[in-house]
Amino acid sequence: MRAGLKQKETDQSSYEFDPKTNLKLRNWFLKEKRDLAFRKNRTPYSTWVSEIMLQQTRVAAMLPLYEKFMDRFPKPEDLADAEEEEVFRYWQGLGYYSRAKNLLAGVRILVNEFGGKFPRTLDEALSLPGIGPYTARAILSISYNLSFAVLDGNAKRVLSRLVLFKESGPKADPALQRIADLFLNLEFPGDHNEAVMELGARICIPKPLCTECPLQNDCLAYRNGLQESIPEMEKKKKEIPLNIRFYILKTKQGILLVRYPERRFFKTIYSLPFSFEGKHPYDADPVLDWNLKPSDLGIKFKHTITHHKIQGFVSETELDQKSEKNILNHFRKIRPSIEIKYCNWKNLETEFPSSIAKKIKQTFVKDGTVLPGLEN
Ligand code: SF4
């Protein structure tokens, strides 16, 4: 039986790969790779944007948003000049806005301190906000063809199975990175990294399609019939049910939106003020310890943020000038970092760029609820 790799018996983390395994993988990739928009133009900037968008977001959901984003901000300079709120609007649908915030901060540094040219060393790449080891290695290998092996969830699964590496979780990462480095095709590191990830995304999936795999003969997990049990499943984070109430506070200037980083959700974007209700594991937010009695609108909607299963409720009230002033003073006293702005009903979802804003509106329509003062 010809082996795709040899493992030195004395050293668990030392492997030698057969160069033919790499060749088979590359040939498969060149023939089978998906024609994805972000593969058309592989500048460091476009790779950076696509890699950040792909964190936590599926390719199909990310593609249309990526194209719109790149149409509006085709070069790092275009993004660096943009207002954060506009960038957030183009991020709508991707969620996890801290990614957009970090991307913007990083691109501004790139333009102002690196003359708009993405660095070529790992250390400099890692100095940019929002760029961790995976993203740095992906950009440097895919856009500059530099010899850095990437390790994302897909690559980990493929490599673990190829070499029958049984450990999983963060503790296993250094050993897996060594395996990835040894497997790297030094002539075509960018293609190689994309090929490993593509194989993991389409063939070497949790229930692997080994009969379609170009590396079947080289894979130790397959040869030992262990392909479905490697890597060991990590325990899923326990789901937390949460009831959250959003407040529509109407003032003369519009609906009040707030932003402050000390809260649990929406740390980076403006949102309607919200509070947790019923049983929950988090501290109460003292910002909402106000003297108001907003009326419950009797509507609810469902939403998920990471492992939180949210049941959303909505209350509203009108604030006269005096109570608005009191509330704002109270906000600023409790959270000096708080930022305030106003929106109207029409642009709620662009100013509060979360699908929650859309859900609140849709729930109104579905229930036929007429909300006084919010028709426009
Ligand atoms: S043979 Fe199966 S388990 Fe091994 S790399 Fe291919 S798809 Fe994954």
CSV table of C-alpha atoms and ligand atoms in Angstrom, one decimal:
chain,number,residue,atom,x,y,z
A,1,MET,CA,0.0,0.0,0.0
A,2,ARG,CA,1.6,3.3,-1.1
A,3,ALA,CA,1.5,5.9,1.5
A,4,GLY,CA,0.9,9.6,0.8
A,5,LEU,CA,3.0,10.4,3.8
A,6,LYS,CA,5.4,8.8,6.3
A,7,GLN,CA,5.1,9.5,9.9
A,8,LYS,CA,8.4,9.1,11.9
A,9,GLU,CA,7.5,6.7,14.6
A,10,THR,CA,9.4,8.5,17.3
A,11,ASP,CA,8.0,12.0,16.8
A,12,GLN,CA,4.2,12.4,16.5
A,13,SER,CA,4.5,15.8,15.0
A,14,SER,CA,7.0,15.0,12.2
A,15,TYR,CA,5.6,13.9,8.9
A,16,GLU,CA,6.9,13.6,5.4
A,17,PHE,CA,4.5,14.1,2.6
A,18,ASP,CA,4.8,12.5,-0.8
A,19,PRO,CA,5.1,15.5,-3.3
A,20,LYS,CA,2.7,13.6,-5.6
A,21,THR,CA,0.0,14.1,-3.0
A,22,ASN,CA,0.4,17.9,-3.5
A,23,LEU,CA,0.4,17.5,-7.3
A,24,LYS,CA,-2.9,15.6,-7.2
A,25,LEU,CA,-4.4,18.2,-4.9
A,26,ARG,CA,-3.3,21.0,-7.2
A,27,ASN,CA,-4.6,19.3,-10.4
A,28,TRP,CA,-7.9,18.7,-8.7
A,29,PHE,CA,-8.1,22.3,-7.6
A,30,LEU,CA,-7.3,23.8,-11.0
A,31,LYS,CA,-10.0,21.7,-12.6
A,32,GLU,CA,-12.7,21.9,-10.0
A,33,LYS,CA,-12.3,25.2,-8.2
A,34,ARG,CA,-15.4,27.3,-8.0
A,35,ASP,CA,-15.6,30.4,-10.1
A,36,LEU,CA,-16.0,32.9,-7.2
A,37,ALA,CA,-16.0,36.6,-7.5
A,38,PHE,CA,-13.3,37.1,-5.0
A,39,ARG,CA,-11.0,34.8,-7.0
A,40,LYS,CA,-11.0,37.1,-10.0
A,41,ASN,CA,-8.8,39.8,-8.5
A,42,ARG,CA,-6.4,38.7,-5.9
A,43,THR,CA,-4.8,41.9,-4.6
A,44,PRO,CA,-3.9,41.8,-1.0
A,45,TYR,CA,-6.7,44.3,-0.3
A,46,SER,CA,-9.4,42.2,-2.1
A,47,THR,CA,-8.2,39.1,-0.4
A,48,TRP,CA,-8.2,40.9,3.0
A,49,VAL,CA,-11.8,42.0,2.5
A,50,SER,CA,-13.0,38.6,1.3
A,51,GLU,CA,-11.3,36.7,4.1
A,52,ILE,CA,-12.7,39.0,6.8
A,53,MET,CA,-16.2,38.7,5.2
A,54,LEU,CA,-15.9,34.9,5.1
A,55,GLN,CA,-15.3,34.7,8.8
A,56,GLN,CA,-18.6,33.6,10.3
A,57,THR,CA,-20.4,34.0,6.9
A,58,ARG,CA,-21.1,31.4,4.2
A,59,VAL,CA,-19.8,31.9,0.7
A,60,ALA,CA,-23.2,32.1,-0.9
A,61,ALA,CA,-24.4,34.8,1.6
A,62,MET,CA,-21.2,36.7,1.4
A,63,LEU,CA,-20.8,36.9,-2.4
A,64,PRO,CA,-23.4,39.5,-3.4
A,65,LEU,CA,-22.3,41.7,-0.4
A,66,TYR,CA,-18.6,41.4,-1.4
A,67,GLU,CA,-19.3,42.5,-4.9
A,68,LYS,CA,-21.3,45.5,-3.7
A,69,PHE,CA,-18.6,46.4,-1.2
A,70,MET,CA,-15.8,46.2,-3.8
A,71,ASP,CA,-17.8,48.2,-6.3
A,72,ARG,CA,-18.1,51.0,-3.7
A,73,PHE,CA,-14.6,50.6,-2.2
A,74,PRO,CA,-12.5,49.2,-5.0
A,75,LYS,CA,-9.1,50.4,-3.5
A,76,PRO,CA,-7.8,50.7,0.1
A,77,GLU,CA,-7.8,54.5,-0.3
A,78,ASP,CA,-11.6,54.4,-1.1
A,79,LEU,CA,-12.3,52.5,2.1
A,80,ALA,CA,-9.9,54.5,4.2
A,81,ASP,CA,-11.7,57.7,3.2
A,82,ALA,CA,-15.2,56.4,4.0
A,83,GLU,CA,-17.2,57.2,7.1
A,84,GLU,CA,-17.6,54.3,9.5
A,85,GLU,CA,-21.4,54.4,9.2
A,86,GLU,CA,-21.3,54.1,5.5
A,87,VAL,CA,-19.0,51.1,5.8
A,88,PHE,CA,-21.4,49.5,8.3
A,89,ARG,CA,-24.3,50.0,5.8
A,90,TYR,CA,-22.3,48.0,3.2
A,91,TRP,CA,-21.7,45.4,5.9
A,92,GLN,CA,-25.3,44.9,6.6
A,93,GLY,CA,-26.3,41.2,6.3
A,94,LEU,CA,-22.9,40.0,7.4
A,95,GLY,CA,-23.3,40.9,11.1
A,96,TYR,CA,-20.4,40.9,13.6
A,97,TYR,CA,-19.7,44.6,12.9
A,98,SER,CA,-16.5,44.5,14.9
A,99,ARG,CA,-15.0,42.9,11.8
A,100,ALA,CA,-15.9,45.9,9.6
A,101,LYS,CA,-14.6,48.3,12.3
A,102,ASN,CA,-11.3,46.5,12.5
A,103,LEU,CA,-11.0,46.2,8.7
A,104,LEU,CA,-11.6,50.0,8.4
A,105,ALA,CA,-9.0,50.7,11.1
A,106,GLY,CA,-6.5,48.4,9.5
A,107,VAL,CA,-7.0,49.8,6.0
A,108,ARG,CA,-6.6,53.3,7.3
A,109,ILE,CA,-3.2,52.3,8.8
A,110,LEU,CA,-2.3,50.5,5.6
A,111,VAL,CA,-2.9,53.8,3.7
A,112,ASN,CA,-1.4,56.2,6.2
A,113,GLU,CA,1.6,54.2,7.4
A,114,PHE,CA,2.3,51.6,4.6
A,115,GLY,CA,1.6,53.9,1.7
A,116,GLY,CA,-1.4,51.7,0.7
A,117,LYS,CA,0.9,48.7,0.0
A,118,PHE,CA,0.2,45.6,2.0
A,119,PRO,CA,3.4,44.4,3.9
A,120,ARG,CA,5.2,41.2,2.9
A,121,THR,CA,6.2,40.0,6.3
A,122,LEU,CA,4.1,38.0,8.8
A,123,ASP,CA,5.0,40.3,11.7
A,124,GLU,CA,4.0,43.5,9.8
A,125,ALA,CA,0.8,41.9,8.5
A,126,LEU,CA,-0.1,40.8,12.1
A,127,SER,CA,0.4,44.4,13.3
A,128,LEU,CA,-2.7,45.5,11.4
A,129,PRO,CA,-6.0,45.5,13.4
A,130,GLY,CA,-8.3,42.5,12.8
A,131,ILE,CA,-5.6,40.5,11.1
A,132,GLY,CA,-4.8,37.3,12.9
A,133,PRO,CA,-2.5,34.4,11.9
A,134,TYR,CA,-5.0,32.8,9.5
A,135,THR,CA,-5.8,36.1,7.6
A,136,ALA,CA,-2.2,37.2,7.5
A,137,ARG,CA,-1.1,33.8,6.1
A,138,ALA,CA,-4.0,33.7,3.6
A,139,ILE,CA,-3.3,37.2,2.2
A,140,LEU,CA,0.5,36.7,2.0
A,141,SER,CA,0.2,33.3,0.3
A,142,ILE,CA,-2.8,34.0,-2.0
A,143,SER,CA,-1.8,37.5,-3.1
A,144,TYR,CA,2.0,37.4,-2.9
A,145,ASN,CA,2.5,33.6,-3.3
A,146,LEU,CA,4.7,33.6,-0.2
A,147,SER,CA,5.3,30.3,1.6
A,148,PHE,CA,2.8,30.4,4.5
A,149,ALA,CA,0.4,27.6,5.2
A,150,VAL,CA,-3.1,28.5,6.4
A,151,LEU,CA,-5.1,26.7,9.0
A,152,ASP,CA,-8.8,27.3,9.1
A,153,GLY,CA,-11.5,24.9,10.1
A,154,ASN,CA,-11.6,23.2,6.7
A,155,ALA,CA,-7.8,22.9,6.5
A,156,LYS,CA,-7.7,21.4,10.0
A,157,ARG,CA,-10.2,18.7,9.1
A,158,VAL,CA,-8.4,17.8,5.9
A,159,LEU,CA,-5.0,17.7,7.5
A,160,SER,CA,-6.2,15.8,10.6
A,161,ARG,CA,-7.7,13.1,8.4
A,162,LEU,CA,-4.8,12.9,6.0
A,163,VAL,CA,-2.3,12.1,8.7
A,164,LEU,CA,-4.7,10.5,11.2
A,165,PHE,CA,-4.1,13.3,13.8
A,166,LYS,CA,-6.7,12.7,16.5
A,167,GLU,CA,-6.5,15.8,18.7
A,168,SER,CA,-8.7,18.8,18.3
A,169,GLY,CA,-9.5,22.1,19.8
A,170,PRO,CA,-7.1,25.1,20.3
A,171,LYS,CA,-4.4,23.0,22.0
A,172,ALA,CA,-4.0,21.0,18.8
A,173,ASP,CA,-3.4,24.1,16.7
A,174,PRO,CA,0.4,24.3,17.0
A,175,ALA,CA,0.9,20.7,15.9
A,176,LEU,CA,-1.6,21.1,13.1
A,177,GLN,CA,0.2,24.3,11.9
A,178,ARG,CA,3.4,22.2,11.8
A,179,ILE,CA,1.6,19.6,9.7
A,180,ALA,CA,0.2,22.3,7.4
A,181,ASP,CA,3.7,23.8,7.0
A,182,LEU,CA,5.1,20.4,6.0
A,183,PHE,CA,2.3,19.8,3.5
A,184,LEU,CA,2.6,23.2,1.9
A,185,ASN,CA,3.4,23.2,-1.8
A,186,LEU,CA,6.3,25.7,-1.8
A,187,GLU,CA,6.0,26.4,-5.5
A,188,PHE,CA,2.4,27.3,-5.4
A,189,PRO,CA,1.5,28.2,-1.8
A,190,GLY,CA,-1.5,30.3,-2.6
A,191,ASP,CA,-3.1,27.7,-4.8
A,192,HIS,CA,-2.2,25.0,-2.3
A,193,ASN,CA,-3.9,26.8,0.6
A,194,GLU,CA,-7.0,27.5,-1.5
A,195,ALA,CA,-7.0,23.9,-2.6
A,196,VAL,CA,-6.9,22.5,0.9
A,197,MET,CA,-9.7,24.8,2.0
A,198,GLU,CA,-11.8,24.0,-1.1
A,199,LEU,CA,-11.4,20.3,-0.5
A,200,GLY,CA,-12.5,20.8,3.1
A,201,ALA,CA,-15.5,22.9,2.1
A,202,ARG,CA,-16.7,20.6,-0.6
A,203,ILE,CA,-15.4,17.0,-0.3
A,204,CYS,CA,-13.7,16.5,3.0
A,205,ILE,CA,-16.8,17.8,4.8
A,206,PRO,CA,-17.9,16.5,8.3
A,207,LYS,CA,-19.5,13.5,6.5
A,208,PRO,CA,-16.7,13.2,3.9
A,209,LEU,CA,-17.3,12.2,0.2
A,210,CYS,CA,-14.2,10.1,0.0
A,211,THR,CA,-15.1,8.5,-3.3
A,212,GLU,CA,-14.8,11.9,-4.9
A,213,CYS,CA,-11.6,12.8,-3.2
A,214,PRO,CA,-8.4,13.2,-5.1
A,215,LEU,CA,-6.4,12.2,-2.0
A,216,GLN,CA,-8.2,9.0,-1.2
A,217,ASN,CA,-5.2,6.8,-1.7
A,218,ASP,CA,-3.0,9.1,0.4
A,219,CYS,CA,-5.4,9.5,3.4
A,220,LEU,CA,-4.6,7.6,6.5
A,221,ALA,CA,-8.0,8.2,8.1
A,222,TYR,CA,-9.7,6.7,5.0
A,223,ARG,CA,-7.4,3.8,4.9
A,224,ASN,CA,-8.2,3.0,8.5
A,225,GLY,CA,-11.9,3.6,8.1
A,226,LEU,CA,-11.8,6.5,10.6
A,227,GLN,CA,-12.6,9.4,8.3
A,228,GLU,CA,-15.9,10.2,10.1
A,229,SER,CA,-14.5,10.2,13.6
A,230,ILE,CA,-11.6,12.5,12.9
A,231,PRO,CA,-11.2,15.2,14.1
A,232,GLU,CA,-13.0,14.6,17.3
A,233,MET,CA,-16.0,16.8,17.6
A,234,GLU,CA,-15.6,19.7,19.9
A,235,LYS,CA,-18.4,20.2,22.4
A,236,LYS,CA,-20.9,22.7,21.1
A,237,LYS,CA,-21.3,25.8,23.3
A,238,LYS,CA,-24.5,25.6,25.3
A,239,GLU,CA,-27.3,27.5,23.8
A,240,ILE,CA,-28.5,30.5,25.9
A,241,PRO,CA,-32.1,31.5,25.6
A,242,LEU,CA,-32.5,35.3,26.0
A,243,ASN,CA,-35.5,37.6,26.1
A,244,ILE,CA,-34.5,41.1,24.9
A,245,ARG,CA,-36.7,44.1,24.8
A,246,PHE,CA,-36.0,46.9,22.3
A,247,TYR,CA,-37.1,50.4,23.0
A,248,ILE,CA,-38.4,52.8,20.4
A,249,LEU,CA,-38.0,56.2,22.1
A,250,LYS,CA,-39.5,58.9,19.9
A,251,THR,CA,-38.3,62.4,20.2
A,252,LYS,CA,-38.8,65.6,18.2
A,253,GLN,CA,-35.6,64.8,16.3
A,254,GLY,CA,-36.5,61.2,15.6
A,255,ILE,CA,-36.0,57.7,17.1
A,256,LEU,CA,-33.2,57.6,19.6
A,257,LEU,CA,-30.3,55.2,18.8
A,258,VAL,CA,-27.3,54.6,21.0
A,259,ARG,CA,-23.8,53.1,20.8
A,260,TYR,CA,-21.4,52.1,23.6
A,261,PRO,CA,-18.8,49.4,23.7
A,262,GLU,CA,-19.5,48.2,27.3
A,263,ARG,CA,-22.7,46.3,26.4
A,264,ARG,CA,-23.1,42.6,25.5
A,265,PHE,CA,-24.4,43.0,21.9
A,266,PHE,CA,-24.0,45.7,19.2
A,267,LYS,CA,-20.8,47.1,20.7
A,268,THR,CA,-19.7,48.7,17.5
A,269,ILE,CA,-23.0,49.8,15.9
A,270,TYR,CA,-25.9,52.1,16.8
A,271,SER,CA,-29.0,50.3,17.9
A,272,LEU,CA,-32.3,50.9,19.7
A,273,PRO,CA,-31.6,50.8,23.4
A,274,PHE,CA,-32.3,47.2,24.7
A,275,SER,CA,-32.5,45.4,27.9
A,276,PHE,CA,-32.6,41.7,29.0
A,277,GLU,CA,-35.7,40.3,30.6
A,278,GLY,CA,-36.5,37.3,32.7
A,279,LYS,CA,-33.7,34.8,33.5
A,280,HIS,CA,-30.4,35.6,31.9
A,281,PRO,CA,-26.7,35.1,32.9
A,282,TYR,CA,-25.6,38.7,32.3
A,283,ASP,CA,-25.4,41.8,34.4
A,284,ALA,CA,-28.3,44.2,34.0
A,285,ASP,CA,-27.3,47.3,32.0
A,286,PRO,CA,-27.5,50.3,34.3
A,287,VAL,CA,-28.0,52.6,31.3
A,288,LEU,CA,-31.5,51.3,31.1
A,289,ASP,CA,-32.3,52.0,34.7
A,290,TRP,CA,-34.5,54.9,33.7
A,291,ASN,CA,-37.8,56.3,35.0
A,292,LEU,CA,-39.9,55.6,31.9
A,293,LYS,CA,-42.9,53.3,31.3
A,294,PRO,CA,-42.7,52.5,27.6
A,295,SER,CA,-45.8,50.6,26.5
A,296,ASP,CA,-45.3,47.0,25.2
A,297,LEU,CA,-46.4,46.8,21.6
A,298,GLY,CA,-47.4,43.2,21.9
A,299,ILE,CA,-45.2,41.9,19.2
A,300,LYS,CA,-42.3,39.4,19.3
A,301,PHE,CA,-39.7,38.0,16.9
A,302,LYS,CA,-36.9,35.5,16.9
A,303,HIS,CA,-33.2,36.1,16.3
A,304,THR,CA,-29.9,34.3,16.9
A,305,ILE,CA,-26.6,35.9,17.9
A,306,THR,CA,-23.8,33.3,18.2
A,307,HIS,CA,-25.2,30.8,20.7
A,308,HIS,CA,-27.9,33.0,22.0
A,309,LYS,CA,-31.5,32.1,21.0
A,310,ILE,CA,-33.3,35.4,21.3
A,311,GLN,CA,-36.9,36.2,21.7
A,312,GLY,CA,-37.3,39.9,20.9
A,313,PHE,CA,-40.0,42.3,22.2
A,314,VAL,CA,-40.6,45.9,21.5
A,315,SER,CA,-41.8,48.8,23.6
A,316,GLU,CA,-42.3,52.4,22.6
A,317,THR,CA,-42.9,55.8,24.1
A,318,GLU,CA,-42.8,59.4,23.2
A,319,LEU,CA,-40.3,61.6,25.0
A,320,ASP,CA,-40.9,65.3,25.6
A,321,GLN,CA,-37.9,67.6,25.6
A,322,LYS,CA,-37.5,67.4,29.4
A,323,SER,CA,-37.6,63.6,29.6
A,324,GLU,CA,-35.3,63.3,26.6
A,325,LYS,CA,-32.8,65.6,28.3
A,326,ASN,CA,-33.0,63.6,31.5
A,327,ILE,CA,-32.5,60.3,29.7
A,328,LEU,CA,-29.5,61.6,27.8
A,329,ASN,CA,-28.0,63.0,31.0
A,330,HIS,CA,-28.5,59.7,32.7
A,331,PHE,CA,-26.9,57.8,29.7
A,332,ARG,CA,-23.9,60.0,29.8
A,333,LYS,CA,-23.5,59.8,33.5
A,334,ILE,CA,-23.6,56.0,33.5
A,335,ARG,CA,-21.6,55.5,30.3
A,336,PRO,CA,-19.5,58.5,29.3
A,337,SER,CA,-18.5,56.7,26.1
A,338,ILE,CA,-22.1,56.6,24.9
A,339,GLU,CA,-22.9,58.0,21.4
A,340,ILE,CA,-26.3,59.1,20.4
A,341,LYS,CA,-28.0,59.7,17.1
A,342,TYR,CA,-31.5,59.8,15.7
A,343,CYS,CA,-33.2,58.1,12.8
A,344,ASN,CA,-36.7,57.9,11.4
A,345,TRP,CA,-38.8,54.8,10.8
A,346,LYS,CA,-37.9,54.6,7.1
A,347,ASN,CA,-34.1,54.5,7.7
A,348,LEU,CA,-34.2,52.5,10.9
A,349,GLU,CA,-32.4,49.5,9.3
A,350,THR,CA,-29.7,51.6,7.7
A,351,GLU,CA,-28.9,53.5,10.9
A,352,PHE,CA,-29.3,50.4,13.1
A,353,PRO,CA,-27.6,48.0,10.6
A,354,SER,CA,-28.8,44.7,11.9
A,355,SER,CA,-31.4,42.3,10.6
A,356,ILE,CA,-33.1,42.9,14.0
A,357,ALA,CA,-34.2,46.3,12.7
A,358,LYS,CA,-35.7,44.6,9.6
A,359,LYS,CA,-37.4,42.0,11.8
A,360,ILE,CA,-39.0,44.7,14.0
A,361,LYS,CA,-40.4,46.4,10.9
A,362,GLN,CA,-41.6,43.2,9.3
A,363,THR,CA,-43.3,42.1,12.5
A,364,PHE,CA,-45.3,45.3,12.5
A,365,VAL,CA,-46.4,44.8,9.0
A,366,LYS,CA,-47.4,41.2,9.6
A,367,ASP,CA,-49.4,42.0,12.7
A,368,GLY,CA,-51.0,45.0,11.0
A,369,THR,CA,-49.9,47.1,14.0
A,370,VAL,CA,-50.2,50.8,13.4
A,371,LEU,CA,-47.6,52.6,15.4
A,372,PRO,CA,-48.5,56.2,15.9
A,373,GLY,CA,-45.9,58.6,14.6
A,374,LEU,CA,-43.9,56.0,12.8
A,375,GLU,CA,-45.5,55.9,9.5
A,376,ASN,CA,-42.8,57.9,7.8
B,1,SF4,S1,-10.2,10.5,1.6
B,1,SF4,FE1,-12.0,11.2,2.7
B,1,SF4,S2,-11.3,11.7,4.7
B,1,SF4,FE2,-9.5,11.6,3.4
B,1,SF4,S3,-9.1,13.6,2.7
B,1,SF4,FE3,-10.3,12.7,1.2
B,1,SF4,S4,-12.5,13.2,1.8
B,1,SF4,FE4,-11.1,13.6,3.5
